[in-house]
Amino acid sequence: MKSKTRYVCRECGASHPKWAGQCGDCGAWNTLEEAVAEKPANPRFAGYAGAGEGAKVVALSQVSAAEAERTTTGLPELDRVLGGGLVQGSVVLIGGDPGIGKSTLLIQALASLSERMPALYVSGEESAEQIALRARRLGLPAERLELLTETCVERILALAARHRPRVMVMDSIQTFYSEQLSSAPGSVSQVRESAAQLVRHAKGSGTSLFLVGHVTKEGALAGPRVLEHMVDTVLYFEGEAGSQVRLVRAIKNRFGAVNELGVFAMTDKGLKQVSNPSAIFLSRHQAQVAGSAILVTREGTRPLLVEVQALVDQSPLGNPRRVALGLEQNRLAMLLAVLHRHGGVGMYDQDVFLNVVGGVRVTETAADLPVLLAVLSSFRDRPLPRGLAAFGEVGLAGEIRPVPSGEERVREAAKHGFTRILLPHANRPRRPVKGIEAIPVRRLAEALEVFGD
Ligand code: TYD
Ligand code: MG
């Protein structure tokens, strides 16, 4: 039997028996969503005295806090973003554009996991033949991998209760529906309800779960966004069209560091690990070119060398353009203002374009100093000195501020053959690092002296 549905306003929470374009309570438009009716509160509720029975308050020190059990997925780069392997009973959401490689990554991981535990791949998008064909073409060890093509969550969970997989992939959450709701698969209420049932199953049975979510045009609405608070770990696929590089980034992780990056390359044999990612983000020009700077960033727990490129050009517009790819636009505008006030270089009649090579997105402030160096280098049409890398945050007062893990960044730059590194004074290495000369700076004006004028 179907349970009753209600329509709940997203804005004010009012519940209506029928759908309408406008909420009768708060007057907001298009905010009613289908929801499963809640059970009425217990009519015999006898006050708080007896209400807590069954639950127990425990002292923190009494809770046994054994490290969560982790299993390798067979892909060290995926293990890295998960925080060191897949945690038993955890729910992982993997989001990304259609066609970026979510199904490929998960069939590879699940095939490897199926050698160690019962594994089930549930697909609402591809037929069993398509999946089997892909697994065979990729040469995966898939004898024990079980497949299910089904889109009704209740039926999937009934089968899962019988087959007892220890790890499941649900590809994709937008194709599944619950019989308790009448709205179409892919709608916000269906996505949310299906995910809620699956998460409950995972937590109740200790099954690990991967949920695939396409980022749709209305990403914020029907996409994986609405699920982020329900799951333990959120991973997003990043990558540029036309590039082989695929990055998997942890946006949220209850079992590891956020912003951790896993780097893969999409090949004709599936996703391959890139164990030395710095190598692919450096374009290694034959000669030094103007407008290019090497940045040592640290995404998650690993330092990474990345090239930032800037192009500064006389603007024909009254309102010159500031375009940043892979970095935050507002940050660029702020840095240009600091450069004007504290470095004495104005760019108010110049278009400024900025790009991070390789499609990687840099989210930390350590990029500030190299960004300004790249911009200034392009503006003056003068390359930066050979073998120079940089990192450091630039403050509004023109000061160069420290960032975490300075010494580790210096060592990473040295490892890749850089001979000089410009860095915040507070980040200078306590002992010299072999092969690289540290140039600590306190103020922006000092940093600009690397141009040698
Ligand atoms: P897929 O994993 O199906 O994407 P998603 O599940 O995120 O929608 O990846 C599809 C793309 O990957 C498709 O354009 C073809 C490409 N691909 C390869 O280049 N090599 C391969 O071995 C595989 C399996 C896919
Ligand atoms: Mg897919």
Tab-separated table of C-alpha atoms and ligand atoms in Angstrom:
chain	number	residue	atom	x	y	z
A	1	MET	CA	0.000	0.000	0.000
A	2	LYS	CA	1.203	3.492	-0.761
A	3	SER	CA	1.592	5.761	2.201
A	4	LYS	CA	0.037	9.186	1.995
A	5	THR	CA	1.923	12.013	0.365
A	6	ARG	CA	1.909	15.642	1.354
A	7	TYR	CA	3.232	18.767	-0.306
A	8	VAL	CA	5.618	20.676	1.879
A	9	CYS	CA	6.736	24.250	1.256
A	10	ARG	CA	10.521	24.571	0.963
A	11	GLU	CA	10.406	28.096	2.384
A	12	CYS	CA	8.100	27.947	5.400
A	13	GLY	CA	7.609	24.212	5.939
A	14	ALA	CA	3.812	24.385	5.717
A	15	SER	CA	2.232	21.110	4.666
A	16	HIS	CA	-0.618	20.952	2.120
A	17	PRO	CA	-2.695	17.977	0.962
A	18	LYS	CA	-2.652	19.168	-2.693
A	19	TRP	CA	-0.008	20.639	-4.949
A	20	ALA	CA	-0.342	24.297	-5.883
A	21	GLY	CA	1.859	26.829	-7.637
A	22	GLN	CA	1.856	29.075	-4.612
A	23	CYS	CA	2.159	28.200	-0.960
A	24	GLY	CA	-1.065	29.196	0.776
A	25	ASP	CA	0.775	29.978	3.993
A	26	CYS	CA	3.745	32.126	3.066
A	27	GLY	CA	2.785	33.048	-0.492
A	28	ALA	CA	6.070	31.872	-2.068
A	29	TRP	CA	5.851	30.562	-5.644
A	30	ASN	CA	7.000	27.132	-6.866
A	31	THR	CA	8.165	25.960	-3.476
A	32	LEU	CA	5.840	22.995	-2.859
A	33	GLU	CA	7.584	19.615	-2.958
A	34	GLU	CA	6.112	16.182	-2.650
A	35	ALA	CA	7.040	14.398	0.574
A	36	VAL	CA	6.130	11.226	2.377
A	37	ALA	CA	3.624	12.080	5.110
A	38	GLU	CA	5.142	11.859	8.567
A	39	LYS	CA	3.577	9.583	11.118
A	40	PRO	CA	1.443	11.571	13.573
A	41	ALA	CA	3.087	12.209	16.905
A	42	ASN	CA	2.281	9.680	19.576
A	43	PRO	CA	-1.104	10.769	21.025
A	44	ARG	CA	-0.229	9.193	24.360
A	45	PHE	CA	2.962	11.225	24.751
A	46	ALA	CA	3.379	11.446	28.522
A	47	GLY	CA	5.908	14.212	28.925
A	48	TYR	CA	9.705	13.949	28.842
A	49	ALA	CA	10.114	11.788	31.940
A	50	GLY	CA	9.533	8.490	30.168
A	51	ALA	CA	10.424	9.604	26.668
A	52	GLY	CA	14.124	8.783	26.739
A	53	GLU	CA	13.777	5.105	27.517
A	54	GLY	CA	15.851	2.828	25.363
A	55	ALA	CA	18.443	5.482	24.524
A	56	LYS	CA	21.372	5.911	26.886
A	57	VAL	CA	23.749	8.746	27.694
A	58	VAL	CA	27.353	7.557	27.715
A	59	ALA	CA	30.607	9.193	28.726
A	60	LEU	CA	32.871	10.000	25.808
A	61	SER	CA	35.704	8.093	27.458
A	62	GLN	CA	33.539	4.961	27.589
A	63	VAL	CA	32.935	4.872	23.863
A	64	SER	CA	35.231	2.428	22.173
A	65	ALA	CA	36.776	4.434	19.372
A	66	ALA	CA	38.490	1.817	17.292
A	67	GLU	CA	39.725	3.187	13.978
A	68	ALA	CA	37.142	2.570	11.288
A	69	GLU	CA	37.892	-0.519	9.259
A	70	ARG	CA	39.096	0.353	5.781
A	71	THR	CA	39.342	-1.655	2.614
A	72	THR	CA	41.416	-0.730	-0.377
A	73	THR	CA	39.475	-0.099	-3.584
A	74	GLY	CA	42.423	-1.322	-5.639
A	75	LEU	CA	42.953	2.256	-6.849
A	76	PRO	CA	45.414	4.051	-4.552
A	77	GLU	CA	44.350	7.466	-5.853
A	78	LEU	CA	40.714	6.746	-4.936
A	79	ASP	CA	41.801	5.383	-1.542
A	80	ARG	CA	43.653	8.654	-0.997
A	81	VAL	CA	40.559	10.847	-1.505
A	82	LEU	CA	38.494	8.526	0.664
A	83	GLY	CA	40.993	9.141	3.462
A	84	GLY	CA	42.924	5.873	3.177
A	85	GLY	CA	40.450	3.346	1.792
A	86	LEU	CA	36.738	2.635	1.895
A	87	VAL	CA	35.207	2.697	5.393
A	88	GLN	CA	32.782	-0.150	6.068
A	89	GLY	CA	29.206	1.141	6.191
A	90	SER	CA	30.033	4.570	4.789
A	91	VAL	CA	28.028	6.349	2.108
A	92	VAL	CA	30.017	8.078	-0.626
A	93	LEU	CA	28.451	10.425	-3.158
A	94	ILE	CA	30.326	10.876	-6.436
A	95	GLY	CA	29.160	13.840	-8.489
A	96	GLY	CA	30.237	15.132	-11.872
A	97	ASP	CA	29.190	16.032	-15.395
A	98	PRO	CA	27.724	13.287	-17.571
A	99	GLY	CA	30.427	11.379	-19.433
A	100	ILE	CA	33.315	12.428	-17.197
A	101	GLY	CA	34.039	8.884	-15.978
A	102	LYS	CA	31.991	8.165	-12.858
A	103	SER	CA	30.719	4.773	-14.037
A	104	THR	CA	34.170	3.825	-15.311
A	105	LEU	CA	35.832	4.639	-12.001
A	106	LEU	CA	33.245	2.765	-9.978
A	107	ILE	CA	33.199	-0.382	-12.089
A	108	GLN	CA	36.995	-0.495	-11.751
A	109	ALA	CA	36.812	-0.029	-7.990
A	110	LEU	CA	33.935	-2.448	-7.513
A	111	ALA	CA	35.556	-5.183	-9.608
A	112	SER	CA	38.592	-4.990	-7.369
A	113	LEU	CA	36.477	-4.915	-4.204
A	114	SER	CA	34.455	-7.925	-5.412
A	115	GLU	CA	37.568	-10.058	-4.985
A	116	ARG	CA	37.476	-9.313	-1.269
A	117	MET	CA	33.753	-8.989	-0.447
A	118	PRO	CA	30.333	-9.527	-2.041
A	119	ALA	CA	29.751	-6.574	-4.363
A	120	LEU	CA	26.660	-5.419	-6.241
A	121	TYR	CA	26.488	-2.910	-9.079
A	122	VAL	CA	22.993	-1.461	-9.485
A	123	SER	CA	22.458	0.452	-12.696
A	124	GLY	CA	19.421	2.410	-13.740
A	125	GLU	CA	21.158	3.776	-16.823
A	126	GLU	CA	22.952	1.002	-18.648
A	127	SER	CA	21.919	-2.546	-19.455
A	128	ALA	CA	23.688	-5.498	-17.849
A	129	GLU	CA	25.230	-6.297	-21.283
A	130	GLN	CA	26.711	-2.823	-21.588
A	131	ILE	CA	28.243	-3.023	-18.135
A	132	ALA	CA	29.581	-6.539	-18.658
A	133	LEU	CA	31.027	-5.528	-22.017
A	134	ARG	CA	32.808	-2.562	-20.502
A	135	ALA	CA	34.190	-4.635	-17.611
A	136	ARG	CA	35.486	-7.211	-20.067
A	137	ARG	CA	37.021	-4.609	-22.353
A	138	LEU	CA	38.827	-3.071	-19.393
A	139	GLY	CA	40.087	-6.521	-18.404
A	140	LEU	CA	38.618	-6.304	-14.910
A	141	PRO	CA	38.499	-9.258	-12.502
A	142	ALA	CA	34.706	-9.389	-12.511
A	143	GLU	CA	33.791	-13.077	-12.045
A	144	ARG	CA	32.216	-12.400	-8.678
A	145	LEU	CA	30.762	-8.980	-9.385
A	146	GLU	CA	26.968	-9.029	-9.333
A	147	LEU	CA	24.829	-6.790	-11.511
A	148	LEU	CA	21.293	-5.553	-11.120
A	149	THR	CA	19.347	-3.339	-13.497
A	150	GLU	CA	16.411	-1.976	-11.572
A	151	THR	CA	15.188	1.477	-10.673
A	152	CYS	CA	12.678	0.895	-7.873
A	153	VAL	CA	14.406	1.486	-4.542
A	154	GLU	CA	12.057	-0.742	-2.560
A	155	ARG	CA	12.744	-3.681	-4.884
A	156	ILE	CA	16.501	-3.007	-4.878
A	157	LEU	CA	16.575	-2.993	-1.081
A	158	ALA	CA	14.508	-6.187	-0.884
A	159	LEU	CA	17.042	-7.899	-3.163
A	160	ALA	CA	19.949	-6.433	-1.229
A	161	ALA	CA	18.484	-7.819	2.004
A	162	ARG	CA	18.558	-11.285	0.442
A	163	HIS	CA	21.928	-11.143	-1.376
A	164	ARG	CA	23.694	-9.205	1.389
A	165	PRO	CA	26.344	-7.355	-0.609
A	166	ARG	CA	28.974	-5.619	1.552
A	167	VAL	CA	29.472	-2.875	-1.004
A	168	MET	CA	27.027	-1.430	-3.519
A	169	VAL	CA	27.222	1.088	-6.351
A	170	MET	CA	24.030	2.943	-7.264
A	171	ASP	CA	24.383	4.423	-10.759
A	172	SER	CA	22.835	6.977	-10.816
A	173	ILE	CA	20.699	8.348	-8.010
A	174	GLN	CA	18.700	10.405	-10.531
A	175	THR	CA	17.297	7.239	-12.142
A	176	PHE	CA	15.928	5.631	-8.988
A	177	TYR	CA	12.471	6.163	-7.577
A	178	SER	CA	10.536	5.240	-4.484
A	179	GLU	CA	7.032	3.801	-4.774
A	180	GLN	CA	5.963	5.995	-1.923
A	181	LEU	CA	6.053	9.093	-4.110
A	182	SER	CA	4.255	9.716	-7.361
A	183	SER	CA	6.652	12.314	-8.786
A	184	ALA	CA	9.007	11.380	-11.626
A	185	PRO	CA	12.493	9.894	-11.052
A	186	GLY	CA	15.061	12.658	-10.955
A	187	SER	CA	12.830	15.163	-9.197
A	188	VAL	CA	14.153	16.623	-5.986
A	189	SER	CA	11.730	14.724	-3.786
A	190	GLN	CA	12.464	11.387	-5.491
A	191	VAL	CA	16.230	11.887	-5.338
A	192	ARG	CA	16.021	12.811	-1.687
A	193	GLU	CA	13.652	10.011	-0.671
A	194	SER	CA	15.535	7.306	-2.609
A	195	ALA	CA	18.813	8.427	-1.105
A	196	ALA	CA	17.319	8.531	2.397
A	197	GLN	CA	16.162	4.915	2.093
A	198	LEU	CA	19.521	3.787	0.732
A	199	VAL	CA	21.448	5.599	3.456
A	200	ARG	CA	19.225	4.020	6.101
A	201	HIS	CA	19.954	0.618	4.607
A	202	ALA	CA	23.703	1.268	4.547
A	203	LYS	CA	23.781	2.393	8.178
A	204	GLY	CA	21.531	-0.428	9.334
A	205	SER	CA	23.339	-3.240	7.558
A	206	GLY	CA	26.908	-1.934	7.467
A	207	THR	CA	26.976	-2.008	3.673
A	208	SER	CA	29.266	0.530	2.023
A	209	LEU	CA	27.491	2.549	-0.618
A	210	PHE	CA	28.602	4.602	-3.599
A	211	LEU	CA	25.932	6.928	-4.966
A	212	VAL	CA	26.536	8.374	-8.415
A	213	GLY	CA	25.008	11.788	-9.067
A	214	HIS	CA	25.028	13.706	-12.321
A	215	VAL	CA	25.451	17.410	-11.962
A	216	THR	CA	22.564	18.728	-13.985
A	217	LYS	CA	22.151	22.205	-15.425
A	218	GLU	CA	19.993	22.981	-12.420
A	219	GLY	CA	22.775	21.385	-10.353
A	220	ALA	CA	21.741	23.069	-7.168
A	221	LEU	CA	18.243	21.623	-7.399
A	222	ALA	CA	17.894	18.113	-8.720
A	223	GLY	CA	21.585	17.314	-8.676
A	224	PRO	CA	23.761	15.791	-5.989
A	225	ARG	CA	23.773	19.034	-4.022
A	226	VAL	CA	20.578	18.147	-2.147
A	227	LEU	CA	22.240	14.959	-0.893
A	228	GLU	CA	25.472	16.376	0.450
A	229	HIS	CA	24.305	16.588	4.053
A	230	MET	CA	22.969	13.011	4.056
A	231	VAL	CA	26.181	11.207	3.129
A	232	ASP	CA	29.562	10.727	4.811
A	233	THR	CA	31.768	11.655	1.896
A	234	VAL	CA	31.220	13.824	-1.162
A	235	LEU	CA	33.582	13.477	-4.104
A	236	TYR	CA	33.432	15.581	-7.247
A	237	PHE	CA	34.934	14.790	-10.601
A	238	GLU	CA	36.696	17.693	-12.266
A	239	GLY	CA	38.314	17.845	-15.660
A	240	GLU	CA	38.483	19.875	-18.814
A	241	ALA	CA	36.745	18.857	-21.998
A	242	GLY	CA	39.398	17.655	-24.418
A	243	SER	CA	41.873	16.802	-21.682
A	244	GLN	CA	42.626	13.301	-20.448
A	245	VAL	CA	43.196	14.456	-16.913
A	246	ARG	CA	40.450	13.650	-14.422
A	247	LEU	CA	40.571	14.938	-10.875
A	248	VAL	CA	38.516	13.544	-8.038
A	249	ARG	CA	38.221	15.954	-5.158
A	250	ALA	CA	36.850	15.342	-1.665
A	251	ILE	CA	34.442	18.186	-0.844
A	252	LYS	CA	33.285	16.683	2.435
A	253	ASN	CA	34.691	13.704	4.280
A	254	ARG	CA	33.784	12.444	7.725
A	255	PHE	CA	36.707	10.002	7.465
A	256	GLY	CA	39.513	12.066	5.969
A	257	ALA	CA	40.856	15.398	4.759
A	258	VAL	CA	38.771	17.630	2.518
A	259	ASN	CA	40.161	19.006	-0.715
A	260	GLU	CA	42.199	15.857	-1.124
A	261	LEU	CA	42.818	15.282	-4.820
A	262	GLY	CA	43.003	12.019	-6.698
A	263	VAL	CA	44.523	12.337	-10.141
A	264	PHE	CA	43.629	10.017	-13.016
A	265	ALA	CA	44.045	9.930	-16.766
A	266	MET	CA	41.231	8.637	-18.976
A	267	THR	CA	42.735	6.181	-21.445
A	268	ASP	CA	41.278	3.590	-23.808
A	269	LYS	CA	41.809	1.087	-20.984
A	270	GLY	CA	39.792	3.060	-18.448
A	271	LEU	CA	41.039	5.389	-15.732
A	272	LYS	CA	44.735	5.096	-14.968
A	273	GLN	CA	46.460	6.375	-11.859
A	274	VAL	CA	48.747	9.356	-12.109
A	275	SER	CA	51.111	8.932	-9.222
A	276	ASN	CA	53.281	11.962	-9.950
A	277	PRO	CA	50.653	14.600	-10.741
A	278	SER	CA	53.019	17.577	-10.648
A	279	ALA	CA	54.474	16.348	-13.918
A	280	ILE	CA	51.223	16.836	-15.849
A	281	PHE	CA	50.431	20.310	-14.559
A	282	LEU	CA	53.747	21.800	-15.630
A	283	SER	CA	53.927	22.604	-19.297
A	284	ARG	CA	57.759	22.758	-19.453
A	285	HIS	CA	58.293	25.502	-21.966
A	286	GLN	CA	61.441	25.305	-24.055
A	287	ALA	CA	62.389	28.825	-23.035
A	288	GLN	CA	61.055	30.984	-20.234
A	289	VAL	CA	57.904	32.790	-21.356
A	290	ALA	CA	56.338	35.950	-20.022
A	291	GLY	CA	53.127	35.549	-18.027
A	292	SER	CA	53.895	32.149	-16.591
A	293	ALA	CA	54.595	31.347	-12.931
A	294	ILE	CA	54.962	28.076	-11.065
A	295	LEU	CA	52.875	27.705	-7.954
A	296	VAL	CA	53.306	25.165	-5.173
A	297	THR	CA	49.825	24.411	-3.956
A	298	ARG	CA	48.710	21.867	-1.436
A	299	GLU	CA	45.421	20.205	-2.135
A	300	GLY	CA	44.427	17.963	0.744
A	301	THR	CA	47.542	16.350	2.129
A	302	ARG	CA	49.816	16.440	-0.898
A	303	PRO	CA	51.793	19.317	-2.396
A	304	LEU	CA	51.377	19.886	-6.106
A	305	LEU	CA	53.255	22.020	-8.609
A	306	VAL	CA	50.982	23.856	-10.986
A	307	GLU	CA	51.580	26.469	-13.665
A	308	VAL	CA	49.524	29.684	-13.649
A	309	GLN	CA	49.403	31.700	-16.849
A	310	ALA	CA	48.354	35.306	-17.185
A	311	LEU	CA	47.705	37.477	-20.190
A	312	VAL	CA	47.489	41.218	-19.673
A	313	ASP	CA	46.436	43.250	-22.658
A	314	GLN	CA	45.371	46.826	-23.392
A	315	SER	CA	41.585	46.896	-23.045
A	316	PRO	CA	39.307	48.522	-25.619
A	317	LEU	CA	36.532	48.528	-23.021
A	318	GLY	CA	35.674	51.150	-20.455
A	319	ASN	CA	35.258	48.330	-17.978
A	320	PRO	CA	38.240	46.023	-18.553
A	321	ARG	CA	37.782	42.282	-18.286
A	322	ARG	CA	39.015	40.127	-15.410
A	323	VAL	CA	38.715	36.455	-16.303
A	324	ALA	CA	40.038	33.691	-14.044
A	325	LEU	CA	39.864	30.007	-14.945
A	326	GLY	CA	40.641	27.616	-12.106
A	327	LEU	CA	40.865	30.435	-9.574
A	328	GLU	CA	38.348	32.687	-7.958
A	329	GLN	CA	37.465	35.787	-9.952
A	330	ASN	CA	36.920	38.022	-6.918
A	331	ARG	CA	40.287	37.060	-5.524
A	332	LEU	CA	41.922	38.202	-8.777
A	333	ALA	CA	40.177	41.579	-8.576
A	334	MET	CA	41.346	41.945	-4.980
A	335	LEU	CA	44.927	41.030	-5.823
A	336	LEU	CA	45.005	43.581	-8.649
A	337	ALA	CA	43.872	46.245	-6.183
A	338	VAL	CA	46.646	45.251	-3.769
A	339	LEU	CA	49.153	45.352	-6.627
A	340	HIS	CA	48.073	48.909	-7.416
A	341	ARG	CA	48.134	50.200	-3.857
A	342	HIS	CA	51.222	48.391	-2.563
A	343	GLY	CA	53.169	47.570	-5.708
A	344	GLY	CA	52.476	50.794	-7.591
A	345	VAL	CA	51.291	49.045	-10.764
A	346	GLY	CA	47.813	49.941	-12.038
A	347	MET	CA	45.891	47.752	-14.468
A	348	TYR	CA	42.691	49.747	-14.742
A	349	ASP	CA	43.005	50.029	-18.540
A	350	GLN	CA	44.112	46.414	-19.063
A	351	ASP	CA	42.201	43.176	-19.611
A	352	VAL	CA	43.548	40.452	-17.322
A	353	PHE	CA	43.089	36.771	-18.168
A	354	LEU	CA	44.280	34.044	-15.854
A	355	ASN	CA	44.403	30.293	-16.329
A	356	VAL	CA	45.624	27.353	-14.303
A	357	VAL	CA	47.189	24.762	-16.629
A	358	GLY	CA	45.667	21.276	-16.787
A	359	GLY	CA	42.144	22.150	-15.679
A	360	VAL	CA	42.966	21.957	-11.988
A	361	ARG	CA	41.083	24.308	-9.678
A	362	VAL	CA	43.175	25.947	-6.988
A	363	THR	CA	41.196	26.773	-3.884
A	364	GLU	CA	43.839	28.047	-1.508
A	365	THR	CA	45.316	31.453	-0.888
A	366	ALA	CA	48.885	30.253	-1.448
A	367	ALA	CA	48.226	31.038	-5.112
A	368	ASP	CA	48.115	34.821	-4.456
A	369	LEU	CA	51.804	35.561	-4.824
A	370	PRO	CA	52.406	33.456	-7.972
A	371	VAL	CA	49.255	34.927	-9.537
A	372	LEU	CA	50.593	38.451	-9.072
A	373	LEU	CA	53.993	37.404	-10.434
A	374	ALA	CA	52.375	35.912	-13.550
A	375	VAL	CA	50.233	39.012	-14.081
A	376	LEU	CA	53.151	41.377	-13.684
A	377	SER	CA	55.368	39.241	-15.893
A	378	SER	CA	52.812	39.418	-18.702
A	379	PHE	CA	52.222	43.145	-18.172
A	380	ARG	CA	55.922	43.895	-18.467
A	381	ASP	CA	56.454	41.212	-21.093
A	382	ARG	CA	59.365	39.881	-19.045
A	383	PRO	CA	59.705	36.232	-18.076
A	384	LEU	CA	60.329	35.284	-14.475
A	385	PRO	CA	63.811	33.962	-13.678
A	386	ARG	CA	64.456	30.374	-14.720
A	387	GLY	CA	63.880	27.683	-12.081
A	388	LEU	CA	61.706	29.860	-9.854
A	389	ALA	CA	58.623	28.610	-7.997
A	390	ALA	CA	56.500	30.561	-5.503
A	391	PHE	CA	53.724	30.418	-2.962
A	392	GLY	CA	52.233	32.753	-0.339
A	393	GLU	CA	49.101	34.618	0.607
A	394	VAL	CA	48.913	38.339	-0.097
A	395	GLY	CA	47.109	40.427	2.519
A	396	LEU	CA	45.189	43.643	1.868
A	397	ALA	CA	47.933	45.637	3.560
A	398	GLY	CA	50.470	44.336	1.064
A	399	GLU	CA	51.992	41.875	3.514
A	400	ILE	CA	52.960	38.337	2.472
A	401	ARG	CA	51.317	35.931	4.875
A	402	PRO	CA	52.311	32.369	5.709
A	403	VAL	CA	50.374	29.324	4.546
A	404	PRO	CA	50.349	25.788	6.042
A	405	SER	CA	53.140	23.256	5.350
A	406	GLY	CA	55.759	25.636	3.985
A	407	GLU	CA	58.693	23.291	4.255
A	408	GLU	CA	56.875	20.457	2.535
A	409	ARG	CA	56.179	22.747	-0.419
A	410	VAL	CA	59.814	23.780	-0.635
A	411	ARG	CA	60.873	20.128	-0.747
A	412	GLU	CA	58.330	19.328	-3.467
A	413	ALA	CA	59.695	22.180	-5.619
A	414	ALA	CA	63.263	20.967	-5.060
A	415	LYS	CA	62.230	17.447	-6.000
A	416	HIS	CA	61.071	18.695	-9.387
A	417	GLY	CA	64.282	20.515	-10.131
A	418	PHE	CA	63.387	24.070	-9.140
A	419	THR	CA	66.377	26.001	-7.862
A	420	ARG	CA	64.765	29.038	-6.243
A	421	ILE	CA	61.566	29.549	-4.314
A	422	LEU	CA	59.881	32.766	-3.317
A	423	LEU	CA	57.960	32.291	-0.078
A	424	PRO	CA	56.498	34.103	2.957
A	425	HIS	CA	59.137	34.989	5.530
A	426	ALA	CA	57.261	33.046	8.213
A	427	ASN	CA	57.402	29.931	6.009
A	428	ARG	CA	61.182	29.951	5.469
A	429	PRO	CA	62.709	26.511	6.091
A	430	ARG	CA	64.601	26.250	9.371
A	431	ARG	CA	67.363	24.267	7.735
A	432	PRO	CA	68.387	24.758	4.101
A	433	VAL	CA	66.735	22.344	1.669
A	434	LYS	CA	69.217	20.719	-0.692
A	435	GLY	CA	69.281	22.056	-4.240
A	436	ILE	CA	66.961	25.010	-3.732
A	437	GLU	CA	67.512	28.559	-2.557
A	438	ALA	CA	64.709	30.003	-0.419
A	439	ILE	CA	63.892	33.700	-0.922
A	440	PRO	CA	61.760	34.747	2.058
A	441	VAL	CA	59.759	37.968	1.681
A	442	ARG	CA	57.655	40.009	4.093
A	443	ARG	CA	56.044	42.562	1.777
A	444	LEU	CA	54.784	42.602	-1.782
A	445	ALA	CA	57.331	45.240	-2.787
A	446	GLU	CA	60.148	42.903	-1.719
A	447	ALA	CA	58.630	40.054	-3.702
A	448	LEU	CA	58.543	42.140	-6.871
A	449	GLU	CA	62.334	42.513	-6.693
A	450	VAL	CA	62.676	39.053	-8.253
A	451	PHE	CA	62.193	40.831	-11.568
A	452	GLY	CA	65.574	42.341	-10.848
A	453	ASP	CA	64.889	46.057	-11.249
B	1	TYD	P1	31.469	7.122	-18.047
B	1	TYD	O1	32.206	6.446	-16.963
B	1	TYD	O2	30.383	6.356	-18.711
B	1	TYD	O3	30.900	8.532	-17.590
B	1	TYD	P2	29.766	8.896	-16.527
B	1	TYD	O4	29.364	7.643	-15.844
B	1	TYD	O5	30.406	9.916	-15.629
B	1	TYD	O6	28.657	9.509	-17.300
B	1	TYD	O7	32.576	7.576	-19.089
B	1	TYD	C1	32.237	7.774	-20.379
B	1	TYD	C2	33.345	8.418	-21.150
B	1	TYD	O8	34.613	7.868	-20.904
B	1	TYD	C3	33.034	8.196	-22.585
B	1	TYD	O9	33.082	9.454	-23.227
B	1	TYD	C4	34.109	7.297	-23.090
B	1	TYD	C5	35.214	7.448	-22.097
B	1	TYD	N1	35.939	6.197	-21.870
B	1	TYD	C6	37.238	6.073	-22.304
B	1	TYD	O10	37.820	6.976	-22.891
B	1	TYD	N2	37.925	4.904	-22.051
B	1	TYD	C7	37.341	3.868	-21.425
B	1	TYD	O11	38.007	2.825	-21.227
B	1	TYD	C8	35.986	4.004	-20.988
B	1	TYD	C9	35.292	2.880	-20.270
B	1	TYD	C10	35.321	5.172	-21.225
B	2	MG	MG	27.525	6.654	-16.073
